[in-house]
PDB file of C-alpha atoms and ligand atoms in Angstrom:
ATOM      1  CA  MET A  60       0.000   0.000   0.000  1.00  0.00           C
ATOM      2  CA  CYS A  61       2.802   2.406   0.883  1.00  0.00           C
ATOM      3  CA  SER A  62       6.209   2.733  -0.753  1.00  0.00           C
ATOM      4  CA  GLY A  63       7.591   3.106   2.799  1.00  0.00           C
ATOM      5  CA  ARG A  64       6.921  -0.618   3.195  1.00  0.00           C
ATOM      6  CA  VAL A  65       9.429  -1.467   0.477  1.00  0.00           C
ATOM      7  CA  ASP A  66      12.300  -2.756   2.533  1.00  0.00           C
ATOM      8  CA  LEU A  67      15.951  -3.066   1.514  1.00  0.00           C
ATOM      9  CA  GLU A  68      15.390  -6.797   1.744  1.00  0.00           C
ATOM     10  CA  PHE A  69      12.712  -6.736  -0.952  1.00  0.00           C
ATOM     11  CA  VAL A  70      15.026  -4.972  -3.385  1.00  0.00           C
ATOM     12  CA  LEU A  71      17.841  -7.368  -2.571  1.00  0.00           C
ATOM     13  CA  ARG A  72      15.526 -10.309  -3.098  1.00  0.00           C
ATOM     14  CA  ALA A  73      14.549  -9.016  -6.533  1.00  0.00           C
ATOM     15  CA  PHE A  74      18.183  -8.663  -7.611  1.00  0.00           C
ATOM     16  CA  SER A  75      19.110 -11.987  -5.995  1.00  0.00           C
ATOM     17  CA  ASN A  76      16.315 -13.624  -8.008  1.00  0.00           C
ATOM     18  CA  GLY A  77      17.923 -12.346 -11.187  1.00  0.00           C
ATOM     19  CA  MET A  78      15.994  -9.158 -11.915  1.00  0.00           C
ATOM     20  CA  ASP A  79      18.046  -6.770 -14.055  1.00  0.00           C
ATOM     21  CA  GLY A  80      16.330  -3.648 -12.745  1.00  0.00           C
ATOM     22  CA  VAL A  81      13.971  -2.587  -9.981  1.00  0.00           C
ATOM     23  CA  ILE A  82      11.666   0.419 -10.004  1.00  0.00           C
ATOM     24  CA  ILE A  83       9.663   1.605  -7.033  1.00  0.00           C
ATOM     25  CA  GLY A  84       6.633   3.831  -7.469  1.00  0.00           C
ATOM     26  CA  GLY A  85       5.559   6.076  -4.638  1.00  0.00           C
ATOM     27  CA  CYS A  86       3.086   8.888  -4.056  1.00  0.00           C
ATOM     28  CA  ARG A  87       4.376  12.362  -4.692  1.00  0.00           C
ATOM     29  CA  LEU A  88       6.602  13.681  -1.913  1.00  0.00           C
ATOM     30  CA  ASN A  89       4.701  15.802   0.617  1.00  0.00           C
ATOM     31  CA  GLU A  90       1.393  14.398  -0.645  1.00  0.00           C
ATOM     32  CA  CYS A  91       1.366  11.399   1.682  1.00  0.00           C
ATOM     33  CA  ASN A  92      -2.043  10.756   3.271  1.00  0.00           C
ATOM     34  CA  TYR A  93      -0.400   9.832   6.550  1.00  0.00           C
ATOM     35  CA  ILE A  94       1.894  11.566   8.987  1.00  0.00           C
ATOM     36  CA  THR A  95       4.516   8.882   8.363  1.00  0.00           C
ATOM     37  CA  HIS A  96       5.546  10.166   4.902  1.00  0.00           C
ATOM     38  CA  GLY A  97       6.657   6.682   3.963  1.00  0.00           C
ATOM     39  CA  ASN A  98       7.700   7.819   0.502  1.00  0.00           C
ATOM     40  CA  TYR A  99      10.644   9.656   2.100  1.00  0.00           C
ATOM     41  CA  HIS A 100      11.672   6.394   3.773  1.00  0.00           C
ATOM     42  CA  ALA A 101      11.493   4.686   0.389  1.00  0.00           C
ATOM     43  CA  LEU A 102      13.577   7.431  -1.207  1.00  0.00           C
ATOM     44  CA  ASN A 103      16.269   7.188   1.483  1.00  0.00           C
ATOM     45  CA  MET A 104      16.325   3.419   1.210  1.00  0.00           C
ATOM     46  CA  VAL A 105      16.829   3.689  -2.556  1.00  0.00           C
ATOM     47  CA  LEU A 106      19.630   6.252  -2.132  1.00  0.00           C
ATOM     48  CA  LEU A 107      21.329   3.926   0.346  1.00  0.00           C
ATOM     49  CA  PHE A 108      20.880   0.853  -1.803  1.00  0.00           C
ATOM     50  CA  ARG A 109      22.220   2.616  -4.876  1.00  0.00           C
ATOM     51  CA  ARG A 110      25.464   3.277  -2.947  1.00  0.00           C
ATOM     52  CA  ILE A 111      25.541  -0.363  -1.841  1.00  0.00           C
ATOM     53  CA  MET A 112      25.205  -1.340  -5.498  1.00  0.00           C
ATOM     54  CA  GLU A 113      28.179   0.856  -6.361  1.00  0.00           C
ATOM     55  CA  HIS A 114      30.093  -0.759  -3.478  1.00  0.00           C
ATOM     56  CA  ILE A 115      29.601  -4.251  -4.898  1.00  0.00           C
ATOM     57  CA  GLY A 116      30.237  -3.174  -8.486  1.00  0.00           C
ATOM     58  CA  LEU A 117      26.673  -2.932  -9.829  1.00  0.00           C
ATOM     59  CA  ASN A 118      25.397  -0.006 -11.847  1.00  0.00           C
ATOM     60  CA  PRO A 119      23.090   1.979  -9.507  1.00  0.00           C
ATOM     61  CA  GLU A 120      20.930   3.019 -12.465  1.00  0.00           C
ATOM     62  CA  ARG A 121      19.376  -0.423 -12.204  1.00  0.00           C
ATOM     63  CA  LEU A 122      17.402   0.849  -9.226  1.00  0.00           C
ATOM     64  CA  ARG A 123      15.030   3.770  -9.519  1.00  0.00           C
ATOM     65  CA  ILE A 124      12.289   5.436  -7.548  1.00  0.00           C
ATOM     66  CA  GLU A 125       9.627   7.644  -9.120  1.00  0.00           C
ATOM     67  CA  PHE A 126       6.908   9.637  -7.432  1.00  0.00           C
ATOM     68  CA  MET A 127       3.538  10.085  -9.095  1.00  0.00           C
ATOM     69  CA  SER A 128      -0.144  10.114  -8.310  1.00  0.00           C
ATOM     70  CA  SER A 129      -2.624   7.419  -9.309  1.00  0.00           C
ATOM     71  CA  ALA A 130      -4.143   9.919 -11.761  1.00  0.00           C
ATOM     72  CA  GLU A 131      -0.929  10.127 -13.803  1.00  0.00           C
ATOM     73  CA  GLY A 132      -1.399   7.138 -16.069  1.00  0.00           C
ATOM     74  CA  ILE A 133       0.454   8.650 -18.987  1.00  0.00           C
ATOM     75  CA  ARG A 134       3.418   9.582 -16.839  1.00  0.00           C
ATOM     76  CA  PHE A 135       3.446   6.076 -15.360  1.00  0.00           C
ATOM     77  CA  ALA A 136       3.507   4.527 -18.840  1.00  0.00           C
ATOM     78  CA  GLU A 137       6.295   6.857 -19.961  1.00  0.00           C
ATOM     79  CA  VAL A 138       8.411   6.199 -16.876  1.00  0.00           C
ATOM     80  CA  MET A 139       8.013   2.432 -17.152  1.00  0.00           C
ATOM     81  CA  SER A 140       8.778   2.422 -20.832  1.00  0.00           C
ATOM     82  CA  GLU A 141      11.851   4.583 -20.359  1.00  0.00           C
ATOM     83  CA  PHE A 142      13.082   2.467 -17.432  1.00  0.00           C
ATOM     84  CA  GLY A 143      12.500  -0.722 -19.407  1.00  0.00           C
ATOM     85  CA  SER A 144      14.664   0.641 -22.246  1.00  0.00           C
ATOM     86  CA  LYS A 145      17.343   1.694 -19.762  1.00  0.00           C
ATOM     87  CA  VAL A 146      17.499  -1.766 -18.215  1.00  0.00           C
ATOM     88  CA  LYS A 147      17.729  -3.359 -21.661  1.00  0.00           C
ATOM     89  CA  GLU A 148      20.594  -1.026 -22.481  1.00  0.00           C
ATOM     90  CA  LEU A 149      22.355  -1.955 -19.212  1.00  0.00           C
ATOM     91  CA  GLY A 150      22.074  -5.664 -20.030  1.00  0.00           C
ATOM     92  CA  PRO A 151      21.898  -8.630 -17.660  1.00  0.00           C
ATOM     93  CA  LEU A 152      22.692  -7.962 -14.016  1.00  0.00           C
ATOM     94  CA  GLY A 153      26.423  -8.047 -13.341  1.00  0.00           C
ATOM     95  CA  LYS A 154      27.299  -8.174 -17.038  1.00  0.00           C
ATOM     96  CA  GLY A 155      26.670  -4.542 -17.931  1.00  0.00           C
ATOM     97  CA  LYS A 156      29.269  -1.974 -18.927  1.00  0.00           C
ATOM     98  CA  GLY A 157      31.701  -1.460 -16.035  1.00  0.00           C
ATOM     99  CA  GLU A 158      30.242  -4.361 -14.029  1.00  0.00           C
ATOM    100  CA  GLY A 159      31.815  -7.625 -15.170  1.00  0.00           C
ATOM    101  CA  ILE A 160      30.996  -9.584 -12.032  1.00  0.00           C
ATOM    102  CA  ASP A 161      31.054 -13.345 -12.152  1.00  0.00           C
ATOM    103  CA  GLN A 162      27.542 -14.695 -11.417  1.00  0.00           C
ATOM    104  CA  ASN A 163      28.653 -16.810  -8.435  1.00  0.00           C
ATOM    105  CA  GLU A 164      30.586 -13.886  -6.996  1.00  0.00           C
ATOM    106  CA  LEU A 165      27.535 -11.657  -7.448  1.00  0.00           C
ATOM    107  CA  LYS A 166      25.326 -14.204  -5.739  1.00  0.00           C
ATOM    108  CA  SER A 167      27.640 -14.420  -2.746  1.00  0.00           C
ATOM    109  CA  LYS A 168      28.007 -10.613  -2.559  1.00  0.00           C
ATOM    110  CA  LEU A 169      24.211 -10.180  -2.538  1.00  0.00           C
ATOM    111  CA  ALA A 170      23.867 -12.934   0.079  1.00  0.00           C
ATOM    112  CA  GLU A 171      26.494 -11.216   2.235  1.00  0.00           C
ATOM    113  CA  ILE A 172      24.669  -7.874   1.969  1.00  0.00           C
ATOM    114  CA  ALA A 173      21.338  -9.588   2.769  1.00  0.00           C
ATOM    115  CA  LYS A 174      22.844 -10.843   6.022  1.00  0.00           C
ATOM    116  CA  LEU A 175      23.964  -7.335   6.907  1.00  0.00           C
ATOM    117  CA  VAL A 176      20.651  -5.559   6.190  1.00  0.00           C
ATOM    118  CA  PRO A 177      19.577  -5.348   9.873  1.00  0.00           C
ATOM    119  CA  TYR A 178      23.037  -4.034  10.802  1.00  0.00           C
ATOM    120  CA  VAL A 179      23.021  -1.431   8.028  1.00  0.00           C
ATOM    121  CA  LYS A 180      19.530  -0.302   9.027  1.00  0.00           C
ATOM    122  CA  VAL A 181      20.555   0.154  12.655  1.00  0.00           C
ATOM    123  CA  VAL A 182      23.761   2.018  11.801  1.00  0.00           C
ATOM    124  CA  LYS A 183      22.090   4.296   9.217  1.00  0.00           C
ATOM    125  CA  ASN A 184      18.814   4.626  11.089  1.00  0.00           C
ATOM    126  CA  GLU A 185      18.996   8.397  11.475  1.00  0.00           C
ATOM    127  CA  LYS A 186      19.655   9.126   7.813  1.00  0.00           C
ATOM    128  CA  LEU A 187      17.064   6.608   6.700  1.00  0.00           C
ATOM    129  CA  ALA A 188      14.458   8.554   8.656  1.00  0.00           C
ATOM    130  CA  SER A 189      15.424  11.971   7.285  1.00  0.00           C
ATOM    131  CA  ARG A 190      13.351  14.104   4.910  1.00  0.00           C
ATOM    132  CA  LEU A 191      15.262  15.705   2.071  1.00  0.00           C
ATOM    133  CA  ALA A 192      13.517  18.854   0.957  1.00  0.00           C
ATOM    134  CA  ASN A 193      15.655  19.397  -2.115  1.00  0.00           C
ATOM    135  CA  PRO A 194      16.535  16.811  -4.814  1.00  0.00           C
ATOM    136  CA  ASN A 195      20.007  18.376  -4.992  1.00  0.00           C
ATOM    137  CA  GLU A 196      20.632  16.800  -1.597  1.00  0.00           C
ATOM    138  CA  TYR A 197      19.996  13.250  -2.843  1.00  0.00           C
ATOM    139  CA  ASP A 198      23.559  12.619  -3.983  1.00  0.00           C
ATOM    140  CA  ASN A 199      25.053  13.467  -0.640  1.00  0.00           C
ATOM    141  CA  LEU A 200      22.695  11.733   1.771  1.00  0.00           C
ATOM    142  CA  PHE A 201      24.964   8.694   1.518  1.00  0.00           C
ATOM    143  CA  THR A 202      28.389   8.971  -0.057  1.00  0.00           C
ATOM    144  CA  LYS A 203      30.369   6.215  -1.700  1.00  0.00           C
ATOM    145  CA  ASP A 204      33.231   6.591   0.816  1.00  0.00           C
ATOM    146  CA  GLU A 205      30.780   6.366   3.689  1.00  0.00           C
ATOM    147  CA  ILE A 206      29.310   3.098   2.447  1.00  0.00           C
ATOM    148  CA  ASP A 207      32.732   1.629   1.591  1.00  0.00           C
ATOM    149  CA  LYS A 208      33.829   2.506   5.144  1.00  0.00           C
ATOM    150  CA  LEU A 209      30.663   1.024   6.604  1.00  0.00           C
ATOM    151  CA  PHE A 210      31.430  -2.342   5.064  1.00  0.00           C
ATOM    152  CA  SER A 211      35.149  -2.250   5.830  1.00  0.00           C
ATOM    153  CA  GLU A 212      34.486  -1.494   9.498  1.00  0.00           C
ATOM    154  CA  ILE A 213      31.735  -4.016  10.077  1.00  0.00           C
ATOM    155  CA  ILE A 214      31.475  -4.967  13.716  1.00  0.00           C
ATOM    156  CA  SER A 215      31.328  -8.614  14.775  1.00  0.00           C
ATOM    157  CA  TYR A 216      30.325  -9.824  18.209  1.00  0.00           C
ATOM    158  CA  TYR A 217      32.288 -12.421  20.143  1.00  0.00           C
ATOM    159  CA  ILE A 218      31.760 -14.029  23.527  1.00  0.00           C
ATOM    160  CA  ASP A 219      34.947 -14.157  25.574  1.00  0.00           C
ATOM    161  CA  PRO A 220      35.085 -17.725  26.935  1.00  0.00           C
ATOM    162  CA  GLU A 221      37.103 -16.517  29.936  1.00  0.00           C
ATOM    163  CA  LYS A 222      34.302 -14.186  30.992  1.00  0.00           C
ATOM    164  CA  CYS A 223      31.093 -15.957  30.009  1.00  0.00           C
ATOM    165  CA  GLN A 224      29.160 -17.317  32.993  1.00  0.00           C
ATOM    166  CA  ALA A 225      26.481 -19.110  30.954  1.00  0.00           C
ATOM    167  CA  CYS A 226      23.688 -17.007  32.428  1.00  0.00           C
ATOM    168  CA  MET A 227      21.838 -17.485  29.107  1.00  0.00           C
ATOM    169  CA  THR A 228      20.583 -13.876  29.005  1.00  0.00           C
ATOM    170  CA  CYS A 229      22.098 -13.164  25.586  1.00  0.00           C
ATOM    171  CA  ALA A 230      20.680 -16.324  24.007  1.00  0.00           C
ATOM    172  CA  LYS A 231      17.175 -15.476  25.195  1.00  0.00           C
ATOM    173  CA  ARG A 232      17.405 -12.011  23.628  1.00  0.00           C
ATOM    174  CA  CYS A 233      19.087 -12.900  20.325  1.00  0.00           C
ATOM    175  CA  PRO A 234      16.471 -12.331  17.588  1.00  0.00           C
ATOM    176  CA  VAL A 235      17.832 -14.996  15.243  1.00  0.00           C
ATOM    177  CA  GLU A 236      18.912 -17.772  17.628  1.00  0.00           C
ATOM    178  CA  ALA A 237      22.538 -17.278  16.673  1.00  0.00           C
ATOM    179  CA  ILE A 238      23.895 -18.072  20.128  1.00  0.00           C
ATOM    180  CA  ILE A 239      24.708 -21.672  20.943  1.00  0.00           C
ATOM    181  CA  SER A 240      23.350 -21.916  24.451  1.00  0.00           C
ATOM    182  CA  THR A 241      23.643 -24.848  26.813  1.00  0.00           C
ATOM    183  CA  LYS A 242      23.285 -24.756  30.580  1.00  0.00           C
ATOM    184  CA  ASN A 243      26.626 -24.395  32.361  1.00  0.00           C
ATOM    185  CA  GLN A 244      28.520 -24.096  29.104  1.00  0.00           C
ATOM    186  CA  VAL A 245      30.343 -21.121  27.668  1.00  0.00           C
ATOM    187  CA  HIS A 246      28.045 -19.554  25.071  1.00  0.00           C
ATOM    188  CA  VAL A 247      29.195 -19.226  21.489  1.00  0.00           C
ATOM    189  CA  ILE A 248      27.985 -16.988  18.667  1.00  0.00           C
ATOM    190  CA  ASP A 249      27.383 -18.723  15.365  1.00  0.00           C
ATOM    191  CA  GLN A 250      28.921 -16.075  13.089  1.00  0.00           C
ATOM    192  CA  ASP A 251      27.056 -17.413  10.046  1.00  0.00           C
ATOM    193  CA  LYS A 252      23.696 -16.808  11.691  1.00  0.00           C
ATOM    194  CA  CYS A 253      24.556 -13.572  13.517  1.00  0.00           C
ATOM    195  CA  ILE A 254      22.999 -10.450  11.977  1.00  0.00           C
ATOM    196  CA  LYS A 255      25.189  -8.118  14.099  1.00  0.00           C
ATOM    197  CA  CYS A 256      22.288  -6.393  15.841  1.00  0.00           C
ATOM    198  CA  GLY A 257      24.327  -5.877  19.030  1.00  0.00           C
ATOM    199  CA  THR A 258      21.539  -7.072  21.344  1.00  0.00           C
ATOM    200  CA  CYS A 259      23.802  -9.591  23.100  1.00  0.00           C
ATOM    201  CA  PHE A 260      26.369  -6.853  23.742  1.00  0.00           C
ATOM    202  CA  GLU A 261      23.711  -4.760  25.465  1.00  0.00           C
ATOM    203  CA  ALA A 262      22.144  -7.736  27.252  1.00  0.00           C
ATOM    204  CA  CYS A 263      25.214  -9.333  28.828  1.00  0.00           C
ATOM    205  CA  PRO A 264      25.257  -8.235  32.493  1.00  0.00           C
ATOM    206  CA  SER A 265      27.975  -5.672  33.130  1.00  0.00           C
ATOM    207  CA  ARG A 266      29.423  -7.778  35.943  1.00  0.00           C
ATOM    208  CA  PHE A 267      30.338 -10.354  33.276  1.00  0.00           C
ATOM    209  CA  GLY A 268      30.995  -8.107  30.260  1.00  0.00           C
ATOM    210  CA  ALA A 269      31.594 -11.215  28.198  1.00  0.00           C
ATOM    211  CA  VAL A 270      30.387  -9.983  24.807  1.00  0.00           C
ATOM    212  CA  THR A 271      32.956  -7.944  22.921  1.00  0.00           C
ATOM    213  CA  LYS A 272      32.895  -6.004  19.663  1.00  0.00           C
ATOM    214  CA  ILE A 273      35.484  -6.878  17.046  1.00  0.00           C
ATOM    215  CA  SER A 274      36.313  -4.770  14.017  1.00  0.00           C
ATOM    216  CA  GLY A 275      39.152  -4.894  11.506  1.00  0.00           C
ATOM    217  CA  ARG A 276      40.423  -8.318  12.583  1.00  0.00           C
ATOM    218  CA  PRO A 277      39.081 -11.855  12.332  1.00  0.00           C
ATOM    219  CA  VAL A 278      36.803 -13.234  15.029  1.00  0.00           C
ATOM    220  CA  PRO A 279      38.658 -15.883  17.108  1.00  0.00           C
ATOM    221  CA  PRO A 280      37.551 -19.447  16.384  1.00  0.00           C
ATOM    222  CA  PRO A 281      34.870 -20.843  18.708  1.00  0.00           C
ATOM    223  CA  LEU A 282      35.959 -22.827  21.752  1.00  0.00           C
ATOM    224  CA  PRO A 283      35.761 -26.565  20.961  1.00  0.00           C
ATOM    225  CA  GLU A 284      32.577 -28.127  22.347  1.00  0.00           C
ATOM    226  CA  GLU A 285      34.405 -30.375  24.804  1.00  0.00           C
ATOM    227  CA  LYS A 286      36.040 -27.366  26.449  1.00  0.00           C
ATOM    228  CA  ARG A 287      32.888 -25.282  27.013  1.00  0.00           C
ATOM    229  CA  THR A 288      31.805 -26.632  30.416  1.00  0.00           C
ATOM    230  CA  ILE A 289      32.130 -24.054  33.174  1.00  0.00           C
ATOM    231  CA  VAL A 290      33.539 -25.405  36.413  1.00  0.00           C
ATOM    232  CA  ARG A 291      32.120 -23.269  39.184  1.00  0.00           C
ATOM    233  CA  LYS A 292      33.938 -22.776  42.468  1.00  0.00           C
ATOM    234  CA  SER A 293      31.970 -24.225  45.382  1.00  0.00           C
ATOM    235  CA  LYS A 294      30.892 -21.713  48.037  1.00  0.00           C
TER     236      LYS A 294
HETATM  237  S1  LIG B 291      24.755  -9.571  17.595  1.00  0.00           S
HETATM  238 FE1  LIG B 291      24.298 -11.007  19.223  1.00  0.00          FE
HETATM  239  S2  LIG B 291      22.088 -10.835  19.553  1.00  0.00           S
HETATM  240 FE2  LIG B 291      22.526  -9.905  17.551  1.00  0.00          FE
HETATM  241  S3  LIG B 291      22.273 -11.564  16.096  1.00  0.00           S
HETATM  242 FE3  LIG B 291      24.416 -11.573  16.659  1.00  0.00          FE
HETATM  243  S4  LIG B 291      24.551 -13.026  18.314  1.00  0.00           S
HETATM  244 FE4  LIG B 291      22.396 -12.502  18.105  1.00  0.00          FE
HETATM  245  S1  LIG B 292      24.865 -12.890  28.736  1.00  0.00           S
HETATM  246 FE1  LIG B 292      27.091 -12.806  28.869  1.00  0.00          FE
HETATM  247  S2  LIG B 292      27.618 -14.148  30.598  1.00  0.00           S
HETATM  248 FE2  LIG B 292      25.499 -14.548  30.032  1.00  0.00          FE
HETATM  249  S3  LIG B 292      25.651 -16.321  28.638  1.00  0.00           S
HETATM  250 FE3  LIG B 292      25.658 -14.472  27.365  1.00  0.00          FE
HETATM  251  S4  LIG B 292      27.819 -13.971  27.104  1.00  0.00           S
HETATM  252 FE4  LIG B 292      27.685 -15.423  28.769  1.00  0.00          FE
END
């Protein structure tokens, strides 16, 4: 119903399913029927995703957003026809001019981005909620350097086996069940499942402080299963 509902994940899914271009239609800016002005959210999401496309080597012109009212049938037809021609000109996804990405590599890049969507949304939350009054501001809402930096400084979360007391708080709060949790055993984050939301970092009681943030270096390997049992000192 509202372009504000079009999530980054939907766009990613379309490209991951082999679409060569994606166009989002929204109501005219400042003509939203609701106080939410979801079309601004959609615009910001598109501006962000276009930078992500540049980051992974895709032509950002494959993604477009257009604002129009339901009474503008002719404009709609013109926009769709023009976008269709543009996508044809760009060619298949990943194989266009200046792209040259191997299909398997593209698939894994899109899968990697899909995993990071919640993280990106949390980190860029403020900008994603902004309202740009002037189209001249679109180019600078997100810059290429900013998005390159975002991905090069991705934060991972790691549970320090020396500090974990197996209180299970983090596992109960993790939204994607990424924490391997067994009673009286050091907890371990499954890095393949983790969406880097940071909830475990916030949830771990400060007296334990077992969850740490890691950036710019590899996450240490998980403690082998047979070494996870916590031997508690008797009172
Ligand atoms: S950061 Fe922590 S809470 Fe969030 S998904 Fe990863 S393991 Fe779960
Ligand atoms: S909340 Fe902290 S101490 Fe408790 S199980 Fe998780 S990492 Fe370990």
